Amino acid sequence: MKLRLGVNIDHVATIRNARGGDHPDPVRAAILAAKAGADGITAHLREDRRHITDNDIDRLMAEIDLPLNLEMAATEEMLEIALRHRPHAACIVPEKREERTTEGGLDAAGQHNHLAYFVDKLGAANIRVSLFIEPSEEQVAAAVRLGAPVVEFHTGRYAHLDGEARANELTRIADCAALAVKNGIEPHAGHGLTFDNVVPVAAIPQVAELNIGHFLIGEAIFTGLDASVRRMRELMDAAR
Ligand code: PXP
């Protein structure tokens, strides 16, 4: 099975918004990423619109050929936007205003009743729903109970650890990916992935998709977005 690469373009918008105006354009980045081998584009419309804006989502839906994966908090506002645009996929993420990035996975187990409404509404609109969760048996079991077709494992902890602790975290991700597949759920992974740490995650045979943003956009400053995405694609393909 080919491992898909979703390129997260949020931080192109971060740079744009640092000055206002419209440069650099995340839609242009999405088109370039597609040419360089991305299989999908991921964008997180945060409640505070700190990077991606509503207009970016309008334009991504209208101007790109690749499937859009909309990352969203489980709120009525975001649900309304998702249902209006009907992107290919929606990934439900926890969101805290004060955090710099999505710091941990959803508590799918503790928030069953709240999340069930969003999973059902998105699913009924034919939007592929994914839950961004920590790689734990408890969270996979909760995703099964919610009927989510996809989970995305938060790889932030894996990315920040090293040595034996990292190896243990990788084992947790691999075990949870196998458990997800056993229960009919497609496992994805993402957060904090780089050229240096992507290969072991990409080598987990059940993982169907990686969503990668910050590192690719940062690396693009030095080598260009095309080279940055191509290199990630090569590493991922070589790992399978
Ligand atoms: N997947 C999800 C659900 C995320 O929230 C993020 C960060 O926005 C990513 C993947 C990408 O993480 P990074 O920018 O660290 O590559």
XYZ file of C-alpha atoms and ligand atoms in Angstrom:
256
model
C 0.000 0.000 0.000
C 1.341 3.410 -0.978
C 1.780 5.757 1.951
C 0.018 9.036 1.238
C 1.557 12.395 2.086
C -0.705 15.218 3.205
C 1.165 18.517 3.143
C 0.001 20.926 5.819
C 0.287 24.489 4.504
C -0.707 26.359 7.688
C 2.672 27.934 8.172
C 2.783 29.477 4.726
C -0.198 31.434 6.027
C 1.667 32.134 9.291
C 4.412 33.887 7.322
C 1.889 35.748 5.185
C -0.046 36.924 8.231
C 3.119 38.220 9.896
C 2.857 41.145 7.481
C -0.757 41.061 6.390
C -1.268 41.185 2.642
C -1.325 38.100 0.460
C 2.262 36.861 0.162
C 3.259 34.058 0.468
C 0.045 32.483 -0.764
C -0.866 29.107 0.818
C -2.888 28.159 -2.264
C 0.189 28.600 -4.441
C 2.075 26.420 -1.949
C -0.655 23.770 -2.222
C -0.386 23.736 -6.017
C 3.411 23.422 -5.793
C 3.167 20.660 -3.185
C 0.832 18.746 -5.490
C 3.375 18.953 -8.313
C 6.112 17.749 -5.947
C 4.220 14.598 -4.970
C 1.751 15.450 -2.214
C -1.368 13.288 -2.230
C -3.460 15.733 -0.266
C -3.427 19.176 1.320
C -4.112 19.710 4.992
C -5.136 23.023 6.526
C -6.211 23.858 10.065
C -8.788 26.621 10.314
C -8.223 27.625 13.911
C -10.837 29.414 15.939
C -8.571 32.499 16.203
C -7.660 32.372 12.438
C -4.006 32.773 13.360
C -2.851 31.263 10.078
C -5.398 29.796 7.646
C -8.399 32.068 7.013
C -11.927 31.422 5.788
C -10.935 32.882 2.439
C -8.033 30.393 2.208
C -10.496 27.532 2.664
C -12.787 28.984 -0.046
C -9.828 29.219 -2.420
C -8.364 25.807 -1.550
C -11.724 24.196 -2.298
C -12.021 26.069 -5.593
C -8.448 26.065 -6.869
C -6.706 22.821 -5.958
C -7.196 19.402 -7.504
C -5.953 17.399 -4.503
C -8.269 16.298 -1.701
C -8.444 18.776 1.174
C -8.168 17.562 4.738
C -9.682 20.243 6.974
C -8.393 20.145 10.524
C -11.035 21.513 12.851
C -12.054 21.805 16.462
C -15.321 20.140 17.459
C -17.375 23.345 17.496
C -20.632 24.379 15.835
C -18.839 27.122 13.912
C -16.337 24.690 12.367
C -19.011 22.103 11.682
C -21.032 24.662 9.752
C -17.958 25.596 7.699
C -17.127 21.943 6.983
C -20.692 21.144 5.953
C -20.778 24.187 3.674
C -17.513 23.281 1.911
C -17.676 19.499 2.068
C -13.926 18.856 1.944
C -12.753 15.316 1.228
C -11.798 14.848 4.875
C -12.091 16.494 8.260
C -9.719 15.773 11.108
C -11.115 16.692 14.505
C -8.405 18.098 16.745
C -8.382 19.491 20.266
C -7.833 23.230 20.251
C -6.730 25.546 22.984
C -6.381 29.227 22.245
C -3.176 29.655 24.213
C -1.274 26.737 22.677
C 1.310 27.278 19.950
C 0.333 24.081 18.155
C -1.926 21.081 18.732
C -0.177 19.849 21.839
C -1.857 16.524 22.417
C -4.524 14.237 21.041
C -8.256 14.398 21.595
C -9.715 12.737 24.632
C -12.013 10.617 22.476
C -12.789 8.406 25.436
C -13.756 11.204 27.862
C -15.599 13.278 25.249
C -17.654 10.541 23.629
C -20.994 12.333 23.789
C -19.610 15.633 22.518
C -17.665 14.044 19.648
C -20.369 11.603 18.551
C -22.479 14.494 17.243
C -19.630 15.816 15.058
C -18.543 12.386 13.791
C -22.131 11.607 12.796
C -22.863 14.951 11.107
C -19.609 14.956 9.124
C -19.979 11.307 8.179
C -23.558 11.858 7.026
C -22.241 14.577 4.682
C -19.793 12.053 3.189
C -16.797 13.779 4.716
C -14.193 11.252 5.832
C -13.831 11.864 9.558
C -10.599 11.417 11.381
C -9.902 11.777 15.095
C -6.490 13.107 16.141
C -5.640 10.933 19.143
C -2.697 9.764 21.203
C -1.490 6.285 20.329
C -3.213 4.471 23.187
C -5.506 1.450 23.278
C -8.066 3.437 25.226
C -8.281 6.122 22.541
C -8.473 3.591 19.691
C -11.281 1.802 21.529
C -13.086 5.142 21.914
C -12.681 5.840 18.178
C -14.192 2.422 17.466
C -17.184 3.236 19.691
C -17.602 6.567 17.905
C -17.595 4.850 14.501
C -14.781 7.023 13.139
C -13.413 5.602 9.870
C -9.949 7.122 10.425
C -7.691 8.020 13.335
C -4.553 10.113 13.161
C -1.966 9.290 15.792
C -0.223 12.281 17.361
C 3.493 11.699 16.789
C 4.594 14.762 18.767
C 5.802 12.735 21.731
C 7.706 10.350 19.430
C 9.319 13.332 17.704
C 10.472 14.930 20.933
C 11.853 11.839 22.624
C 15.047 9.997 21.817
C 16.792 6.720 22.505
C 14.847 3.991 24.229
C 11.919 6.261 25.066
C 11.467 7.065 21.389
C 11.660 3.376 20.476
C 8.954 2.621 23.051
C 6.729 5.375 21.675
C 7.233 4.023 18.153
C 6.130 0.591 19.362
C 2.990 2.165 20.845
C 2.206 3.826 17.505
C 2.786 0.569 15.606
C 0.673 -1.464 18.041
C -2.156 1.075 17.897
C -1.995 1.166 14.079
C -2.407 -2.619 14.032
C -5.261 -2.398 16.549
C -6.996 0.276 14.479
C -6.827 -1.822 11.300
C -8.093 -4.857 13.184
C -11.144 -2.767 14.066
C -11.701 -1.481 10.545
C -10.156 1.967 11.146
C -7.561 3.475 8.804
C -4.584 4.809 10.788
C -2.779 8.032 9.888
C -0.002 9.808 11.759
C 1.436 13.268 12.080
C 2.975 16.096 14.100
C 6.626 16.951 14.432
C 7.779 14.690 11.590
C 11.049 15.603 9.850
C 13.529 14.073 7.395
C 15.385 12.659 10.413
C 12.482 10.967 12.181
C 9.949 10.113 9.470
C 11.338 6.763 8.285
C 10.404 4.527 11.269
C 6.842 5.905 11.256
C 6.574 5.554 7.474
C 7.741 1.950 7.796
C 4.731 0.959 9.935
C 2.865 -1.039 7.284
C -0.684 -0.218 8.442
C -0.185 3.550 8.400
C -1.927 4.914 5.293
C -1.172 8.630 5.487
C 1.221 11.088 7.099
C 0.338 14.744 7.561
C 3.397 16.961 7.713
C 3.654 20.733 7.834
C 5.986 22.783 9.974
C 9.209 21.028 9.012
C 8.422 21.000 5.276
C 7.620 24.708 5.194
C 10.689 25.533 7.303
C 12.950 23.442 5.082
C 11.479 25.151 2.032
C 13.202 28.365 3.148
C 16.524 26.686 2.416
C 15.815 24.365 -0.497
C 12.452 25.436 -1.916
C 9.090 23.777 -1.343
C 9.412 21.481 -4.345
C 12.694 19.959 -3.092
C 11.427 19.796 0.478
C 8.267 17.861 -0.447
C 10.109 15.642 -2.960
C 12.704 14.622 -0.365
C 9.994 13.738 2.177
C 8.174 11.740 -0.493
C 11.393 9.828 -1.332
C 12.048 8.988 2.327
C 8.475 7.816 2.833
C 8.465 5.691 -0.334
C 11.817 4.134 0.517
C 10.525 3.153 3.958
C 7.736 0.968 2.502
N -1.721 16.460 11.959
C -2.470 17.222 12.777
C -3.811 16.718 13.196
C -2.023 18.490 13.213
O -2.792 19.243 14.029
C -0.774 18.958 12.747
C -0.287 20.321 13.155
O -1.178 21.281 12.718
C -0.038 18.143 11.871
C -0.522 16.890 11.520
C 1.269 18.573 11.302
O 2.222 18.774 12.299
P 3.578 19.476 11.934
O 3.244 20.870 11.485
O 4.354 19.432 13.197
O 4.214 18.691 10.815
